[in-house]
PDB file of N, CA and C in Angstrom:
ATOM      1  N   MET A  24     245.552-283.073-157.763  1.00 57.00           N
ATOM      2  CA  MET A  24     244.851-281.999-158.455  1.00 57.00           C
ATOM      3  C   MET A  24     245.456-280.676-157.981  1.00 57.00           C
ATOM      4  N   SER A  25     245.773-279.806-158.936  1.00 67.00           N
ATOM      5  CA  SER A  25     246.398-278.546-158.569  1.00 67.00           C
ATOM      6  C   SER A  25     245.375-277.573-157.999  1.00 67.00           C
ATOM      7  N   GLY A  26     245.867-276.584-157.287  1.00 67.00           N
ATOM      8  CA  GLY A  26     245.004-275.565-156.697  1.00 67.00           C
ATOM      9  C   GLY A  26     244.265-274.763-157.751  1.00 67.00           C
ATOM     10  N   VAL A  27     244.899-274.539-158.895  1.00 71.00           N
ATOM     11  CA  VAL A  27     244.273-273.766-159.973  1.00 71.00           C
ATOM     12  C   VAL A  27     243.053-274.509-160.512  1.00 71.00           C
ATOM     13  N   VAL A  28     243.192-275.801-160.737  1.00 75.00           N
ATOM     14  CA  VAL A  28     242.077-276.590-161.252  1.00 75.00           C
ATOM     15  C   VAL A  28     240.946-276.643-160.234  1.00 75.00           C
ATOM     16  N   LEU A  29     241.283-276.862-158.988  1.00 75.00           N
ATOM     17  CA  LEU A  29     240.277-276.936-157.939  1.00 75.00           C
ATOM     18  C   LEU A  29     239.520-275.616-157.804  1.00 75.00           C
ATOM     19  N   LEU A  30     240.243-274.503-157.748  1.00 73.00           N
ATOM     20  CA  LEU A  30     239.580-273.206-157.643  1.00 73.00           C
ATOM     21  C   LEU A  30     238.771-272.885-158.895  1.00 73.00           C
ATOM     22  N   GLY A  31     239.245-273.294-160.051  1.00 75.00           N
ATOM     23  CA  GLY A  31     238.492-273.092-161.286  1.00 75.00           C
ATOM     24  C   GLY A  31     237.153-273.816-161.254  1.00 75.00           C
ATOM     25  N   ILE A  32     237.152-275.031-160.755  1.00 80.00           N
ATOM     26  CA  ILE A  32     235.911-275.792-160.633  1.00 80.00           C
ATOM     27  C   ILE A  32     234.960-275.120-159.649  1.00 80.00           C
ATOM     28  N   VAL A  33     235.488-274.652-158.528  1.00 78.00           N
ATOM     29  CA  VAL A  33     234.662-273.971-157.533  1.00 78.00           C
ATOM     30  C   VAL A  33     234.056-272.699-158.104  1.00 78.00           C
ATOM     31  N   VAL A  34     234.847-271.911-158.824  1.00 76.00           N
ATOM     32  CA  VAL A  34     234.336-270.684-159.442  1.00 76.00           C
ATOM     33  C   VAL A  34     233.233-271.013-160.439  1.00 76.00           C
ATOM     34  N   PHE A  35     233.433-272.038-161.252  1.00 80.00           N
ATOM     35  CA  PHE A  35     232.417-272.444-162.226  1.00 80.00           C
ATOM     36  C   PHE A  35     231.118-272.822-161.526  1.00 80.00           C
ATOM     37  N   ILE A  36     231.219-273.579-160.447  1.00 82.00           N
ATOM     38  CA  ILE A  36     230.024-273.985-159.696  1.00 82.00           C
ATOM     39  C   ILE A  36     229.322-272.763-159.115  1.00 82.00           C
ATOM     40  N   PHE A  37     230.076-271.811-158.586  1.00 76.00           N
ATOM     41  CA  PHE A  37     229.466-270.598-158.038  1.00 76.00           C
ATOM     42  C   PHE A  37     228.687-269.839-159.104  1.00 76.00           C
ATOM     43  N   PHE A  38     229.245-269.718-160.297  1.00 76.00           N
ATOM     44  CA  PHE A  38     228.557-269.007-161.374  1.00 76.00           C
ATOM     45  C   PHE A  38     227.295-269.739-161.809  1.00 76.00           C
ATOM     46  N   ARG A  39     227.366-271.050-161.891  1.00 80.00           N
ATOM     47  CA  ARG A  39     226.224-271.827-162.362  1.00 80.00           C
ATOM     48  C   ARG A  39     225.121-271.923-161.310  1.00 80.00           C
ATOM     49  N   LYS A  40     225.493-271.979-160.042  1.00 79.00           N
ATOM     50  CA  LYS A  40     224.517-272.232-158.990  1.00 79.00           C
ATOM     51  C   LYS A  40     223.612-271.028-158.732  1.00 79.00           C
ATOM     52  N   ASP A  41     224.187-269.917-158.295  1.00 71.00           N
ATOM     53  CA  ASP A  41     223.325-268.793-157.916  1.00 71.00           C
ATOM     54  C   ASP A  41     224.023-267.447-158.053  1.00 71.00           C
ATOM     55  N   GLY A  42     224.760-267.251-159.092  1.00 71.00           N
ATOM     56  CA  GLY A  42     225.413-265.955-159.268  1.00 71.00           C
ATOM     57  C   GLY A  42     226.666-265.840-158.423  1.00 71.00           C
ATOM     58  N   LEU A  43     227.228-264.664-158.411  1.00 67.00           N
ATOM     59  CA  LEU A  43     228.480-264.451-157.697  1.00 67.00           C
ATOM     60  C   LEU A  43     228.239-263.551-156.499  1.00 67.00           C
ATOM     61  N   LYS A  44     228.416-264.066-155.312  1.00 74.00           N
ATOM     62  CA  LYS A  44     228.253-263.299-154.078  1.00 74.00           C
ATOM     63  C   LYS A  44     229.624-262.812-153.612  1.00 74.00           C
ATOM     64  N   ALA A  45     229.658-262.039-152.536  1.00 72.00           N
ATOM     65  CA  ALA A  45     230.921-261.474-152.040  1.00 72.00           C
ATOM     66  C   ALA A  45     231.917-262.575-151.663  1.00 72.00           C
ATOM     67  N   SER A  46     231.441-263.617-151.003  1.00 77.00           N
ATOM     68  CA  SER A  46     232.350-264.709-150.626  1.00 77.00           C
ATOM     69  C   SER A  46     232.860-265.444-151.868  1.00 77.00           C
ATOM     70  N   HIS A  47     232.028-265.518-152.873  1.00 74.00           N
ATOM     71  CA  HIS A  47     232.447-266.160-154.112  1.00 74.00           C
ATOM     72  C   HIS A  47     233.485-265.310-154.837  1.00 74.00           C
ATOM     73  N   ALA A  48     233.360-263.998-154.718  1.00 75.00           N
ATOM     74  CA  ALA A  48     234.323-263.101-155.354  1.00 75.00           C
ATOM     75  C   ALA A  48     235.721-263.307-154.774  1.00 75.00           C
ATOM     76  N   VAL A  49     235.813-263.611-153.485  1.00 78.00           N
ATOM     77  CA  VAL A  49     237.107-263.868-152.858  1.00 78.00           C
ATOM     78  C   VAL A  49     237.751-265.117-153.473  1.00 78.00           C
ATOM     79  N   VAL A  50     236.963-266.170-153.654  1.00 77.00           N
ATOM     80  CA  VAL A  50     237.489-267.386-154.270  1.00 77.00           C
ATOM     81  C   VAL A  50     237.917-267.106-155.703  1.00 77.00           C
ATOM     82  N   THR A  51     237.143-266.288-156.413  1.00 75.00           N
ATOM     83  CA  THR A  51     237.484-265.931-157.786  1.00 75.00           C
ATOM     84  C   THR A  51     238.793-265.156-157.840  1.00 75.00           C
ATOM     85  N   MET A  52     238.997-264.241-156.900  1.00 78.00           N
ATOM     86  CA  MET A  52     240.261-263.498-156.853  1.00 78.00           C
ATOM     87  C   MET A  52     241.433-264.433-156.566  1.00 78.00           C
ATOM     88  N   LEU A  53     241.262-265.361-155.636  1.00 79.00           N
ATOM     89  CA  LEU A  53     242.324-266.337-155.358  1.00 79.00           C
ATOM     90  C   LEU A  53     242.641-267.160-156.600  1.00 79.00           C
ATOM     91  N   PHE A  54     241.605-267.552-157.343  1.00 78.00           N
ATOM     92  CA  PHE A  54     241.808-268.286-158.585  1.00 78.00           C
ATOM     93  C   PHE A  54     242.645-267.457-159.551  1.00 78.00           C
ATOM     94  N   GLY A  55     242.355-266.175-159.667  1.00 80.00           N
ATOM     95  CA  GLY A  55     243.122-265.301-160.551  1.00 80.00           C
ATOM     96  C   GLY A  55     244.577-265.190-160.139  1.00 80.00           C
ATOM     97  N   PHE A  56     244.823-265.056-158.825  1.00 80.00           N
ATOM     98  CA  PHE A  56     246.199-264.946-158.358  1.00 80.00           C
ATOM     99  C   PHE A  56     246.981-266.234-158.607  1.00 80.00           C
ATOM    100  N   TYR A  57     246.352-267.378-158.360  1.00 79.00           N
ATOM    101  CA  TYR A  57     247.035-268.644-158.626  1.00 79.00           C
ATOM    102  C   TYR A  57     247.242-268.861-160.118  1.00 79.00           C
ATOM    103  N   LEU A  58     246.268-268.471-160.925  1.00 79.00           N
ATOM    104  CA  LEU A  58     246.384-268.619-162.365  1.00 79.00           C
ATOM    105  C   LEU A  58     247.501-267.738-162.918  1.00 79.00           C
ATOM    106  N   ALA A  59     247.716-266.581-162.305  1.00 81.00           N
ATOM    107  CA  ALA A  59     248.758-265.667-162.757  1.00 81.00           C
ATOM    108  C   ALA A  59     250.157-266.247-162.561  1.00 81.00           C
ATOM    109  N   SER A  60     250.296-267.225-161.694  1.00 82.00           N
ATOM    110  CA  SER A  60     251.617-267.800-161.449  1.00 82.00           C
ATOM    111  C   SER A  60     251.865-269.072-162.265  1.00 82.00           C
ATOM    112  N   THR A  61     250.956-269.417-163.169  1.00 82.00           N
ATOM    113  CA  THR A  61     251.141-270.613-163.979  1.00 82.00           C
ATOM    114  C   THR A  61     251.803-270.259-165.304  1.00 82.00           C
ATOM    115  N   ALA A  62     252.121-271.275-166.082  1.00 86.00           N
ATOM    116  CA  ALA A  62     252.789-271.071-167.366  1.00 86.00           C
ATOM    117  C   ALA A  62     251.864-270.467-168.420  1.00 86.00           C
ATOM    118  N   ILE A  63     250.567-270.538-168.220  1.00 81.00           N
ATOM    119  CA  ILE A  63     249.624-270.014-169.206  1.00 81.00           C
ATOM    120  C   ILE A  63     249.375-268.508-169.022  1.00 81.00           C
ATOM    121  N   ALA A  64     249.892-267.918-167.960  1.00 83.00           N
ATOM    122  CA  ALA A  64     249.657-266.507-167.663  1.00 83.00           C
ATOM    123  C   ALA A  64     250.067-265.564-168.807  1.00 83.00           C
ATOM    124  N   PRO A  65     251.225-265.735-169.455  1.00 86.00           N
ATOM    125  CA  PRO A  65     251.569-264.833-170.559  1.00 86.00           C
ATOM    126  C   PRO A  65     250.580-264.900-171.728  1.00 86.00           C
ATOM    127  N   SER A  66     250.048-266.083-171.994  1.00 86.00           N
ATOM    128  CA  SER A  66     249.061-266.224-173.070  1.00 86.00           C
ATOM    129  C   SER A  66     247.762-265.515-172.710  1.00 86.00           C
ATOM    130  N   ILE A  67     247.343-265.619-171.458  1.00 78.00           N
ATOM    131  CA  ILE A  67     246.127-264.944-171.005  1.00 78.00           C
ATOM    132  C   ILE A  67     246.316-263.435-171.083  1.00 78.00           C
ATOM    133  N   LYS A  68     247.485-262.948-170.669  1.00 81.00           N
ATOM    134  CA  LYS A  68     247.765-261.513-170.717  1.00 81.00           C
ATOM    135  C   LYS A  68     247.757-261.016-172.166  1.00 81.00           C
ATOM    136  N   ALA A  69     248.379-261.753-173.060  1.00 86.00           N
ATOM    137  CA  ALA A  69     248.419-261.352-174.471  1.00 86.00           C
ATOM    138  C   ALA A  69     247.015-261.351-175.066  1.00 86.00           C
ATOM    139  N   GLY A  70     246.204-262.328-174.717  1.00 82.00           N
ATOM    140  CA  GLY A  70     244.829-262.377-175.194  1.00 82.00           C
ATOM    141  C   GLY A  70     244.005-261.212-174.677  1.00 82.00           C
ATOM    142  N   GLY A  71     244.196-260.864-173.413  1.00 75.00           N
ATOM    143  CA  GLY A  71     243.491-259.716-172.835  1.00 75.00           C
ATOM    144  C   GLY A  71     243.895-258.406-173.491  1.00 75.00           C
ATOM    145  N   GLU A  72     245.191-258.258-173.752  1.00 83.00           N
ATOM    146  CA  GLU A  72     245.659-257.037-174.415  1.00 83.00           C
ATOM    147  C   GLU A  72     245.139-256.964-175.845  1.00 83.00           C
ATOM    148  N   SER A  73     245.079-258.087-176.524  1.00 87.00           N
ATOM    149  CA  SER A  73     244.551-258.122-177.877  1.00 87.00           C
ATOM    150  C   SER A  73     243.072-257.755-177.899  1.00 87.00           C
ATOM    151  N   LEU A  74     242.321-258.294-176.963  1.00 80.00           N
ATOM    152  CA  LEU A  74     240.899-257.968-176.869  1.00 80.00           C
ATOM    153  C   LEU A  74     240.692-256.495-176.549  1.00 80.00           C
ATOM    154  N   ALA A  75     241.512-255.950-175.653  1.00 81.00           N
ATOM    155  CA  ALA A  75     241.396-254.539-175.293  1.00 81.00           C
ATOM    156  C   ALA A  75     241.696-253.641-176.488  1.00 81.00           C
ATOM    157  N   SER A  76     242.690-253.987-177.276  1.00 84.00           N
ATOM    158  CA  SER A  76     243.004-253.162-178.449  1.00 84.00           C
ATOM    159  C   SER A  76     241.916-253.294-179.510  1.00 84.00           C
ATOM    160  N   LEU A  77     241.326-254.462-179.644  1.00 84.00           N
ATOM    161  CA  LEU A  77     240.220-254.665-180.573  1.00 84.00           C
ATOM    162  C   LEU A  77     239.018-253.824-180.161  1.00 84.00           C
ATOM    163  N   LEU A  78     238.667-253.877-178.891  1.00 78.00           N
ATOM    164  CA  LEU A  78     237.526-253.093-178.411  1.00 78.00           C
ATOM    165  C   LEU A  78     237.825-251.600-178.449  1.00 78.00           C
ATOM    166  N   GLY A  79     239.077-251.226-178.225  1.00 82.00           N
ATOM    167  CA  GLY A  79     239.460-249.812-178.280  1.00 82.00           C
ATOM    168  C   GLY A  79     239.392-249.239-179.684  1.00 82.00           C
ATOM    169  N   GLY A  80     239.480-250.087-180.699  1.00 83.00           N
ATOM    170  CA  GLY A  80     239.455-249.622-182.077  1.00 83.00           C
ATOM    171  C   GLY A  80     238.047-249.506-182.668  1.00 83.00           C
ATOM    172  N   ILE A  81     237.036-249.926-181.924  1.00 82.00           N
ATOM    173  CA  ILE A  81     235.661-249.865-182.425  1.00 82.00           C
ATOM    174  C   ILE A  81     235.139-248.432-182.308  1.00 82.00           C
ATOM    175  N   LYS A  82     234.598-247.922-183.385  1.00 79.00           N
ATOM    176  CA  LYS A  82     234.013-246.573-183.399  1.00 79.00           C
ATOM    177  C   LYS A  82     232.505-246.703-183.311  1.00 79.00           C
ATOM    178  N   PHE A  83     231.921-245.959-182.404  1.00 75.00           N
ATOM    179  CA  PHE A  83     230.460-245.958-182.252  1.00 75.00           C
ATOM    180  C   PHE A  83     229.864-244.724-182.857  1.00 75.00           C
TER     181      PHE A  83
END
């Protein structure tokens, strides 16, 4: 099992169990750093940029 999958499961459990505490935030950051080094990182970045441009275009 890869580190990304393991940390993803841990982050999910933290969110479901009792919210996100400071120690949980550290695990979440580690998950993000490991996820950034995988092959799916460019797709996640493109999706985030697309969402940001969509939200930036909304007029209130």
